[in-house]
Amino acid sequence: MTLIRLSGVTKTYPAPVKGAGSVVAVDDVSLDVEAGQICGIIGYSGAGKSTVLRLVNALEAPTSGSVEIDGRDITKLREKDLRELRGDIGMIFQQFNLFESRTVAGNVAYPLEVAGRSRAEITARVAELLDFVGLGGKAKNYPEQLSGGQKQRVGIARALATSPKILLADEATSALDPDTTQEVLELLRKVNRDLGITILVITHEMDVIRTLAERVVVMEDGRIIESGEVFDVLSAP
Ligand code: ADP
Ligand code: ADP
């Protein structure tokens, strides 16, 4: 089953300065991600990878083309359905984007508070999520007391709080050392394998794709220049 489908998607931004041309960030991109898959998008800085992620979670609307999640065109959703869609999509970031003034538990609880869950439900769910990511003992710590790898585990727990179908990872290991990167990638594999969550990762690092993804899409200048099984696309010529 196709969970994410971009069809002929173009995203143009207005000219950054007067007189300059507009910026074509994503140029006629078509992409299918099957449910349960780990799909990577690789490319240099400026290739259009982050824009694709922002189109998938409806933070941006395409200039033309359509974005479908689970068979629904998300560019046509009303406010209520858009909120529901956001609960179906979790996101993790290179710089973790944690709330520094909240505890680890408070960070993970946040999306559940926004969703209006009861206090008892939140406490139980937060404990379950922290166990899943291996941070059971850190509930009362603050982000500044954690290592980079632990911070990303909190980010992953927070992204999973509302039981999303899709996890979007934006350079999620780029701020981590190689050993910690492997640990976080292993956790992402567990998220995919044990929870059946579809993962779309963007990265400029070939090793991340090799370790994690089954399928890869190579972007350059807003376009897909190659795609297929990781082994076929990234094996040395
Ligand atoms: P990547 O994630 O691969 O580095 P991006 O999607 O961030 O690529 O950017 C693709 C292109 O779109 C770049 O030229 C970038 O400068 C431009 N761009 C991205 N976001 C914006 C924006 N909000 N306004 C104007 N230009 C943007
Ligand atoms: P903050 O002070 O950062 O807002 P709190 O410690 O008040 O965070 O926790 C926010 C929410 O997280 C609480 O309402 C509770 O539901 C949940 N929570 C807090 N501590 C724990 C814990 N040890 N185990 C599970 N859930 C917790």
XYZ file of N, CA and C and ligand atoms in Angstrom:
765
model
N 0.834 -1.191 0.000
C 0.000 0.000 0.000
C 0.883 1.261 0.000
N 0.549 2.184 -0.867
C 1.310 3.429 -0.919
C 0.822 4.378 0.178
N 1.737 4.777 1.050
C 1.343 5.648 2.167
C 1.597 7.123 1.838
N 2.723 7.380 1.168
C 3.060 8.758 0.795
C 3.215 8.808 -0.722
N 2.503 9.708 -1.366
C 2.646 9.835 -2.823
C 2.739 11.303 -3.237
N 3.880 11.656 -3.812
C 4.007 12.977 -4.423
C 3.866 12.787 -5.927
N 2.980 13.564 -6.550
C 2.792 13.444 -7.997
C 3.060 14.775 -8.668
N 4.125 14.830 -9.440
C 4.460 16.032 -10.197
C 4.521 17.284 -9.340
N 5.194 17.164 -8.186
C 5.194 18.279 -7.233
C 6.303 19.294 -7.548
N 5.895 20.536 -7.669
C 6.834 21.644 -7.803
C 6.559 22.633 -6.679
N 7.652 23.112 -6.046
C 7.522 24.155 -5.024
C 8.452 25.308 -5.371
N 7.867 26.451 -5.596
C 8.628 27.640 -5.957
C 8.511 28.666 -4.835
N 9.632 29.234 -4.443
C 9.623 30.327 -3.470
C 9.821 31.648 -4.206
N 9.250 32.721 -3.686
C 9.445 34.027 -4.318
C 10.929 34.412 -4.344
N 11.288 35.297 -5.250
C 12.670 35.752 -5.349
C 13.144 36.266 -3.993
N 14.348 35.824 -3.542
C 14.858 36.245 -2.241
C 15.126 37.746 -2.180
N 15.584 38.323 -3.289
C 15.775 39.771 -3.352
C 15.124 40.281 -4.627
N 14.739 41.565 -4.584
C 14.058 42.153 -5.729
C 14.926 42.031 -6.993
N 14.302 41.612 -8.080
C 15.035 41.506 -9.338
C 15.580 40.115 -9.606
N 15.801 39.346 -8.526
C 16.301 37.978 -8.720
C 15.146 37.082 -9.165
N 15.480 35.935 -9.730
C 14.452 34.990 -10.135
C 13.880 34.269 -8.924
N 12.689 33.685 -9.074
C 12.140 32.885 -7.981
C 12.961 31.599 -7.862
N 12.868 30.978 -6.668
C 13.659 29.768 -6.397
C 12.775 28.537 -6.571
N 13.191 27.644 -7.468
C 12.475 26.378 -7.628
C 13.129 25.365 -6.686
N 12.537 25.182 -5.508
C 13.147 24.305 -4.491
C 12.917 22.841 -4.822
N 11.734 22.532 -5.341
C 11.389 21.168 -5.738
C 10.772 21.252 -7.129
N 11.298 20.426 -8.040
C 10.983 20.592 -9.454
C 10.398 19.296 -10.043
N 9.084 19.233 -10.137
C 8.409 18.101 -10.782
C 8.815 16.752 -10.174
N 8.648 16.660 -8.869
C 9.044 15.436 -8.164
C 7.848 14.497 -7.987
N 8.042 13.248 -8.392
C 7.059 12.198 -8.140
C 7.734 11.108 -7.328
N 7.052 10.677 -6.264
C 7.693 9.771 -5.313
C 6.620 8.978 -4.583
N 6.779 7.665 -4.521
C 5.878 6.807 -3.735
C 6.655 6.153 -2.609
N 6.119 6.211 -1.403
C 6.696 5.469 -0.287
C 5.650 4.480 0.199
N 6.016 3.206 0.206
C 5.094 2.157 0.628
C 5.009 2.114 2.152
N 3.852 1.727 2.667
C 3.667 1.571 4.111
C 4.659 0.539 4.633
N 5.312 0.853 5.745
C 6.244 -0.072 6.378
C 7.671 0.032 5.881
N 7.895 0.903 4.911
C 9.218 1.031 4.304
C 10.084 2.070 5.056
N 11.390 1.925 4.920
C 12.284 3.023 5.295
C 12.875 3.559 4.000
N 12.530 4.793 3.681
C 12.973 5.411 2.433
C 13.897 6.578 2.761
N 15.008 6.650 2.087
C 15.951 7.738 2.295
C 15.938 8.700 1.124
N 16.137 9.964 1.427
C 16.377 10.945 0.372
C 17.757 11.528 0.633
N 18.636 11.396 -0.341
C 20.002 11.887 -0.162
C 20.283 12.961 -1.204
N 21.124 13.897 -0.830
C 21.492 14.952 -1.765
C 22.268 16.021 -1.031
N 22.972 16.860 -1.795
C 23.741 17.939 -1.189
C 22.807 18.996 -0.614
N 23.387 19.870 0.190
C 22.648 20.999 0.734
C 22.020 21.804 -0.406
N 20.754 22.157 -0.250
C 20.069 22.940 -1.269
C 19.379 22.106 -2.336
N 19.459 20.778 -2.218
C 18.878 19.885 -3.236
C 17.346 19.878 -3.214
N 16.773 20.289 -2.073
C 15.308 20.311 -1.965
C 14.743 19.282 -1.002
N 15.628 18.612 -0.237
C 15.198 17.534 0.655
C 14.259 18.025 1.755
N 14.650 19.086 2.454
C 13.801 19.584 3.559
C 12.469 20.073 3.043
N 12.485 20.643 1.857
C 11.221 21.118 1.285
C 10.277 19.935 1.049
N 10.822 18.816 0.599
C 9.984 17.618 0.426
C 9.363 17.213 1.767
N 10.152 17.234 2.841
C 9.599 16.869 4.151
C 8.508 17.842 4.578
N 8.735 19.139 4.339
C 7.727 20.135 4.750
C 6.461 20.032 3.900
N 6.601 19.505 2.681
C 5.412 19.257 1.849
C 4.643 18.046 2.375
N 5.387 17.036 2.857
C 4.736 15.816 3.353
C 3.976 16.091 4.650
N 4.523 16.954 5.523
C 3.758 17.208 6.749
C 2.916 18.480 6.659
N 2.710 18.939 5.434
C 1.770 20.032 5.157
C 2.166 21.357 5.805
N 3.468 21.520 6.091
C 3.941 22.827 6.543
C 4.075 23.770 5.353
N 4.216 23.172 4.161
C 4.240 23.939 2.912
C 3.200 23.334 1.974
N 2.633 24.169 1.120
C 1.733 23.668 0.086
C 2.486 23.677 -1.239
N 2.291 22.657 -2.085
C 2.975 22.668 -3.369
C 2.473 23.795 -4.267
N 3.347 24.322 -5.107
C 2.934 25.314 -6.097
C 2.082 24.621 -7.167
N 2.495 23.404 -7.532
C 1.656 22.563 -8.392
C 1.930 21.104 -8.074
N 1.028 20.239 -8.502
C 1.139 18.821 -8.189
C 0.373 18.484 -6.924
N 0.377 17.203 -6.550
C -0.386 16.812 -5.369
C 0.454 15.966 -4.410
N 0.102 16.073 -3.120
C 0.730 15.275 -2.075
C -0.369 14.466 -1.406
N -0.268 13.144 -1.480
C -1.275 12.284 -0.859
C -0.647 11.483 0.269
N -1.358 11.462 1.407
C -0.980 10.595 2.514
C -2.149 9.639 2.709
N -1.845 8.342 2.647
C -2.906 7.351 2.862
C -4.086 7.573 1.898
N -3.760 7.968 0.675
C -4.792 8.129 -0.337
C -5.553 9.444 -0.301
N -5.201 10.314 0.650
C -5.905 11.604 0.720
C -5.006 12.754 0.284
N -5.528 13.603 -0.577
C -4.784 14.776 -1.029
C -4.748 15.796 0.112
N -3.554 15.963 0.718
C -3.466 16.780 1.929
C -3.504 18.278 1.634
N -3.402 18.646 0.350
C -3.478 20.075 0.037
C -4.928 20.549 0.087
N -5.865 19.622 0.223
C -7.278 19.996 0.216
C -7.944 19.780 1.573
N -7.142 19.541 2.616
C -7.730 19.246 3.930
C -8.194 20.513 4.636
N -9.276 20.370 5.450
C -9.671 21.487 6.301
C -8.866 21.419 7.592
N -8.986 22.485 8.384
C -8.204 22.658 9.604
C -8.253 21.419 10.519
N -9.440 20.879 10.715
C -9.606 19.746 11.635
C -8.877 18.503 11.121
N -9.013 18.238 9.826
C -8.353 17.069 9.242
C -6.842 17.257 9.190
N -6.432 18.515 9.059
C -5.012 18.842 9.047
C -4.393 18.537 10.417
N -5.116 18.854 11.477
C -4.632 18.545 12.830
C -4.496 17.042 13.020
N -5.483 16.304 12.481
C -5.453 14.851 12.569
C -4.240 14.302 11.805
N -4.020 14.863 10.617
C -2.870 14.456 9.805
C -1.574 14.666 10.569
N -1.453 15.804 11.268
C -0.215 16.096 12.006
C 0.021 15.070 13.101
N -1.063 14.521 13.670
C -0.927 13.452 14.661
C -0.459 12.151 14.037
N -0.670 12.022 12.732
C -0.248 10.817 12.009
C 1.208 10.895 11.559
N 1.830 12.060 11.743
C 3.197 12.265 11.277
C 4.050 12.810 12.409
N 5.117 12.079 12.761
C 6.065 12.567 13.756
C 7.315 13.051 13.050
N 8.040 13.966 13.710
C 9.234 14.477 13.058
C 10.376 14.630 14.059
N 11.578 14.276 13.618
C 12.775 14.501 14.432
C 13.782 15.330 13.633
N 14.655 16.038 14.383
C 15.471 17.098 13.787
C 16.948 16.931 14.113
N 17.781 17.560 13.300
C 19.225 17.530 13.531
C 19.579 18.100 14.907
N 18.994 19.245 15.242
C 19.320 19.900 16.526
C 18.309 19.539 17.611
N 17.588 18.463 17.431
C 16.683 17.845 18.401
C 15.423 18.667 18.700
N 15.564 20.023 18.723
C 14.438 20.924 18.968
C 13.652 20.590 20.230
N 14.355 20.282 21.311
C 13.670 20.021 22.578
C 13.354 21.337 23.285
N 12.358 21.298 24.153
C 12.066 22.455 25.001
C 13.014 22.375 26.189
N 13.967 23.307 26.254
C 15.006 23.254 27.289
C 14.431 23.460 28.684
N 13.304 24.149 28.787
C 12.734 24.457 30.104
C 11.806 23.344 30.597
N 11.627 22.317 29.786
C 10.783 21.205 30.229
C 11.650 19.982 30.485
N 11.194 19.144 31.397
C 11.891 17.891 31.665
C 11.782 16.970 30.449
N 12.530 15.870 30.508
C 12.414 14.832 29.480
C 10.950 14.388 29.376
N 10.333 14.079 30.510
C 8.920 13.660 30.503
C 8.041 14.762 29.934
N 8.340 16.004 30.314
C 7.543 17.136 29.833
C 7.627 17.305 28.324
N 8.810 17.053 27.769
C 8.968 17.111 26.311
C 8.126 16.040 25.615
N 8.187 14.829 26.155
C 7.464 13.719 25.527
C 5.952 13.898 25.712
N 5.585 14.505 26.847
C 4.166 14.721 27.140
C 3.545 15.790 26.242
N 4.388 16.692 25.726
C 3.869 17.871 25.036
C 2.834 17.585 23.935
N 3.137 16.711 22.959
C 2.124 16.474 21.909
C 0.831 15.862 22.455
N 0.945 15.151 23.578
C -0.243 14.536 24.172
C -1.083 15.591 24.874
N -0.393 16.588 25.470
C -1.106 17.713 26.087
C -1.848 18.497 25.011
N -1.157 18.754 23.889
C -1.787 19.481 22.775
C -3.014 18.718 22.267
N -2.910 17.382 22.259
C -4.016 16.563 21.769
C -5.135 16.410 22.803
N -4.920 16.987 23.987
C -5.977 17.005 25.001
C -6.178 15.694 25.749
N -5.136 14.851 25.818
C -5.257 13.583 26.551
C -5.312 13.848 28.063
N -5.876 12.902 28.799
C -6.002 13.059 30.256
C -4.631 12.908 30.917
N -4.507 13.455 32.118
C -3.251 13.386 32.856
C -2.807 11.940 33.054
N -3.751 11.070 33.434
C -3.408 9.659 33.694
C -2.906 8.987 32.418
N -3.580 9.270 31.321
C -3.202 8.679 30.043
C -1.804 9.159 29.637
N -1.544 10.456 29.853
C -0.244 11.025 29.478
C 0.869 10.379 30.295
N 0.667 10.253 31.599
C 1.702 9.675 32.456
C 2.040 8.251 32.030
N 1.025 7.475 31.743
C 1.244 6.082 31.341
C 1.961 6.008 29.992
N 1.517 6.838 29.069
C 2.096 6.819 27.725
C 3.558 7.308 27.750
N 3.824 8.350 28.527
C 5.195 8.879 28.612
C 6.132 7.810 29.183
N 5.681 7.110 30.223
C 6.515 6.062 30.821
C 6.804 4.968 29.795
N 5.788 4.594 29.037
C 5.940 3.552 28.017
C 6.939 3.991 26.933
N 6.806 5.240 26.492
C 7.686 5.761 25.437
C 9.135 5.856 25.918
N 9.326 6.323 27.161
C 10.693 6.455 27.676
C 11.347 5.089 27.828
N 10.577 4.076 28.218
C 11.110 2.711 28.263
C 11.516 2.260 26.863
N 10.655 2.546 25.898
C 10.902 2.093 24.522
C 12.220 2.655 23.985
N 12.504 3.916 24.307
C 13.738 4.520 23.785
C 14.924 4.356 24.749
N 14.718 3.629 25.842
C 15.808 3.347 26.774
C 16.171 4.499 27.691
N 15.191 5.346 28.007
C 15.452 6.481 28.903
C 14.546 6.452 30.129
N 14.190 5.242 30.549
C 13.284 5.081 31.690
C 13.724 5.854 32.926
N 15.021 5.986 33.143
C 15.500 6.643 34.353
C 15.681 8.141 34.244
N 15.361 8.704 33.097
C 15.705 10.113 32.866
C 14.504 11.056 32.862
N 13.338 10.574 33.253
C 12.103 11.367 33.131
C 12.227 12.772 33.705
N 12.888 12.903 34.846
C 12.928 14.189 35.544
C 14.147 15.039 35.172
N 15.000 14.523 34.296
C 16.160 15.314 33.868
C 15.743 16.389 32.865
N 16.622 17.373 32.722
C 16.404 18.414 31.719
C 17.325 18.148 30.523
N 16.935 18.597 29.324
C 17.737 18.316 28.131
C 19.216 18.649 28.298
N 19.536 19.762 28.981
C 20.952 20.158 29.101
C 21.775 19.135 29.892
N 21.093 18.247 30.615
C 21.801 17.218 31.385
C 22.051 15.948 30.569
N 21.607 15.945 29.310
C 21.692 14.735 28.485
C 22.780 14.846 27.423
N 23.264 13.677 26.976
C 24.168 13.624 25.825
C 23.352 13.831 24.552
N 24.047 14.061 23.436
C 23.362 14.248 22.150
C 22.484 13.053 21.790
N 23.029 11.861 21.985
C 22.270 10.654 21.659
C 21.015 10.525 22.502
N 21.159 10.862 23.802
C 19.982 10.820 24.686
C 18.954 11.865 24.262
N 19.426 13.048 23.861
C 18.486 14.086 23.403
C 17.706 13.593 22.190
N 18.401 12.921 21.266
C 17.669 12.458 20.079
C 16.691 11.347 20.456
N 17.015 10.559 21.484
C 16.056 9.552 21.958
C 14.798 10.222 22.494
N 14.987 11.336 23.196
C 13.820 12.094 23.670
C 13.019 12.609 22.470
N 13.752 13.114 21.463
C 13.084 13.595 20.246
C 12.264 12.500 19.590
N 12.823 11.282 19.569
C 12.118 10.151 18.959
C 10.888 9.788 19.801
N 11.054 9.743 21.120
C 9.907 9.426 21.991
C 8.793 10.457 21.797
N 9.173 11.732 21.726
C 8.165 12.786 21.526
C 7.475 12.617 20.176
N 8.267 12.278 19.142
C 7.685 12.127 17.801
C 6.723 10.942 17.736
N 6.939 9.946 18.605
C 6.093 8.752 18.583
C 4.874 8.871 19.486
N 4.806 9.968 20.265
C 3.804 10.059 21.333
C 2.383 9.811 20.837
N 2.030 10.393 19.724
C 0.654 10.272 19.236
C 0.463 9.058 18.318
N 1.387 8.100 18.391
C 1.313 6.879 17.556
C 1.151 7.193 16.067
N 2.114 7.921 15.514
C 2.003 8.284 14.097
C 2.194 7.080 13.170
N 1.755 7.223 11.948
C 2.007 6.198 10.923
C 3.355 6.441 10.256
N 3.754 7.732 10.263
C 4.946 8.140 9.526
C 5.891 8.884 10.461
N 7.186 8.579 10.349
C 8.198 9.362 11.053
C 9.102 10.019 10.015
N 9.242 11.334 10.113
C 10.114 12.087 9.210
C 11.383 12.444 9.978
N 12.532 12.128 9.410
C 13.801 12.394 10.087
C 14.624 13.357 9.232
N 14.880 14.549 9.783
C 15.606 15.592 9.059
C 17.041 15.667 9.582
N 17.970 15.015 8.892
C 19.388 14.980 9.302
C 19.510 14.609 10.777
N 18.770 13.562 11.180
C 18.599 13.259 12.604
C 19.871 12.810 13.301
N 20.891 12.398 12.549
C 22.127 11.951 13.199
C 23.318 12.846 12.843
N 23.074 13.929 12.128
C 24.188 14.744 11.641
C 24.938 15.465 12.748
N 24.310 15.624 13.923
C 24.994 16.301 15.024
C 25.633 15.303 15.990
N 25.623 14.016 15.640
C 26.073 12.988 16.577
C 27.386 12.343 16.106
N 28.164 11.829 17.071
C 29.403 11.132 16.704
C 29.051 9.759 16.109
N 30.016 9.101 15.457
C 29.710 7.858 14.732
C 29.065 6.759 15.588
N 29.562 6.541 16.821
C 28.987 5.479 17.657
C 27.551 5.792 18.040
N 27.333 7.055 18.435
C 25.986 7.468 18.817
C 25.046 7.408 17.616
N 25.583 7.766 16.450
C 24.795 7.672 15.211
C 24.290 6.249 15.024
N 25.186 5.259 15.205
C 24.779 3.857 15.039
C 23.674 3.483 16.027
N 23.786 3.966 17.279
C 22.762 3.650 18.290
C 21.405 4.232 17.903
N 21.435 5.457 17.422
C 20.166 6.105 17.052
C 19.569 5.429 15.807
N 20.427 5.053 14.861
C 19.927 4.355 13.669
C 19.327 3.002 14.048
N 19.949 2.340 15.031
C 19.414 1.057 15.519
C 18.025 1.269 16.142
N 17.889 2.364 16.896
C 16.579 2.663 17.493
C 15.537 2.939 16.398
N 15.952 3.636 15.348
C 15.008 3.916 14.254
C 14.601 2.617 13.548
N 15.542 1.686 13.436
C 15.171 0.382 12.849
C 14.154 -0.333 13.722
N 14.322 -0.197 15.055
C 13.369 -0.811 15.990
C 11.989 -0.157 15.858
N 11.971 1.152 15.662
C 10.705 1.873 15.466
C 9.975 1.316 14.241
N 10.744 1.085 13.195
C 10.169 0.558 11.952
C 9.728 -0.896 12.125
N 10.588 -1.701 12.698
C 10.353 -3.146 12.791
C 9.265 -3.477 13.812
N 9.367 -2.902 15.007
C 8.447 -3.279 16.088
C 7.130 -2.512 16.032
N 7.157 -1.288 15.555
C 5.936 -0.485 15.552
C 5.336 -0.378 14.154
N 6.062 -0.845 13.151
C 5.547 -0.813 11.780
C 5.431 0.590 11.200
N 6.196 1.523 11.773
C 6.098 2.917 11.318
C 6.950 3.134 10.066
N 6.372 3.782 9.100
C 7.046 4.126 7.844
C 7.972 5.309 8.113
N 9.209 5.214 7.644
C 10.173 6.275 7.949
C 10.718 6.879 6.659
N 10.690 8.202 6.620
C 11.302 8.935 5.510
C 12.449 9.750 6.099
N 13.680 9.429 5.703
C 14.842 10.128 6.258
C 15.497 10.975 5.181
N 15.879 12.190 5.536
C 16.697 12.964 4.616
C 18.069 13.162 5.245
N 19.074 13.069 4.426
C 20.449 13.131 4.921
C 21.379 13.481 3.763
N 22.566 13.984 4.119
C 23.601 14.128 3.091
C 24.647 13.034 3.262
N 24.394 12.107 4.237
C 25.387 11.082 4.553
C 25.017 9.722 3.959
N 25.863 9.251 3.075
C 25.660 7.960 2.412
C 25.552 6.818 3.419
N 26.379 6.865 4.491
C 26.386 5.763 5.467
C 25.051 5.618 6.171
N 24.388 6.736 6.420
C 23.081 6.689 7.077
C 22.098 5.917 6.199
N 22.129 6.205 4.911
C 21.247 5.518 3.964
C 21.594 4.036 3.911
N 22.896 3.742 3.834
C 23.324 2.339 3.745
C 22.904 1.542 4.963
N 23.011 2.154 6.150
C 22.686 1.438 7.385
C 21.184 1.273 7.562
N 20.432 2.274 7.147
C 19.034 2.346 7.569
C 18.022 2.019 6.481
N 18.241 2.523 5.285
C 17.144 2.536 4.310
C 17.122 1.305 3.412
N 15.948 1.008 2.882
C 15.811 -0.042 1.875
C 15.798 0.588 0.487
N 15.191 1.771 0.452
C 15.027 2.458 -0.808
C 15.640 3.835 -0.699
N 16.153 4.344 -1.784
C 16.763 5.671 -1.735
C 16.390 6.484 -2.973
N 16.245 7.761 -2.733
C 15.968 8.711 -3.800
C 17.102 9.723 -3.766
N 17.726 9.980 -4.892
C 18.831 10.937 -4.949
C 18.301 12.237 -5.552
N 18.454 13.330 -4.807
C 17.981 14.627 -5.310
C 19.141 15.550 -5.636
N 18.949 16.358 -6.678
C 19.916 17.381 -7.060
C 19.131 18.518 -7.704
N 19.394 19.741 -7.264
C 18.716 20.913 -7.829
C 17.196 20.752 -7.911
N 16.618 20.190 -6.860
C 15.151 20.094 -6.803
C 14.557 18.912 -7.528
N 15.401 18.162 -8.235
C 14.886 17.030 -9.021
C 15.373 15.698 -8.456
N 14.615 14.649 -8.755
C 15.078 13.290 -8.465
C 15.924 12.841 -9.644
N 17.199 12.560 -9.362
C 18.063 12.137 -10.476
C 18.240 10.627 -10.518
N 17.897 9.955 -9.416
C 17.976 8.502 -9.388
C 17.146 7.990 -8.224
N 16.610 6.769 -8.356
C 15.939 6.157 -7.213
C 15.874 4.652 -7.406
N 15.746 3.954 -6.293
C 15.659 2.493 -6.368
C 16.120 1.849 -5.077
N 16.404 0.543 -5.134
C 16.920 -0.173 -3.973
C 18.283 0.416 -3.609
N 18.543 0.538 -2.305
C 19.799 1.138 -1.849
C 21.007 0.415 -2.451
N 20.948 -0.891 -2.423
C 22.073 -1.678 -2.922
C 22.397 -1.334 -4.384
N 21.358 -1.192 -5.197
C 21.567 -0.911 -6.622
C 22.061 0.515 -6.854
N 21.440 1.467 -6.129
C 21.730 2.881 -6.402
C 23.085 3.293 -5.849
N 23.439 2.788 -4.646
C 24.648 3.280 -3.988
C 25.861 2.360 -4.118
N 25.706 1.235 -4.771
C 26.892 0.381 -4.934
C 27.863 1.046 -5.906
N 29.132 0.850 -5.659
C 30.160 1.510 -6.481
C 30.006 1.090 -7.935
N 30.221 1.998 -8.887
C 30.051 1.673 -10.299
C 31.116 0.679 -10.771
P 18.033 20.736 1.336
O 17.157 20.298 2.453
O 18.319 19.633 0.357
O 19.279 21.407 1.792
P 16.049 22.804 0.873
O 14.752 22.128 0.617
O 16.271 23.356 2.233
O 17.233 21.819 0.467
O 16.246 23.989 -0.157
C 16.070 23.868 -1.567
C 16.208 25.251 -2.187
O 15.083 26.047 -1.806
C 17.448 26.022 -1.759
O 17.901 26.772 -2.856
C 16.918 26.917 -0.664
O 17.697 28.079 -0.569
C 15.520 27.221 -1.142
N 14.586 27.464 -0.028
C 14.240 26.568 0.927
N 13.344 27.101 1.781
C 13.112 28.359 1.355
C 12.272 29.445 1.801
N 11.475 29.312 2.871
N 12.295 30.591 1.081
C 13.077 30.723 0.000
N 13.887 29.770 -0.471
C 13.905 28.598 0.181
P 7.586 19.989 32.913
O 7.816 20.501 34.311
O 8.800 19.932 32.090
O 6.379 20.553 32.249
P 6.557 17.658 34.250
O 7.622 16.971 35.039
O 5.560 18.498 34.951
O 7.242 18.439 33.065
O 5.793 16.546 33.394
C 4.908 16.844 32.365
C 4.022 15.633 32.176
O 4.826 14.488 31.924
C 3.226 15.302 33.429
O 1.952 15.881 33.365
C 3.142 13.801 33.425
O 1.960 13.382 32.752
C 4.322 13.362 32.612
N 5.350 12.849 33.534
C 6.092 13.544 34.402
N 6.964 12.751 35.058
C 6.764 11.516 34.587
C 7.348 10.240 34.855
N 8.324 10.081 35.764
N 6.878 9.188 34.176
C 5.910 9.345 33.261
N 5.312 10.513 32.961
C 5.724 11.578 33.608
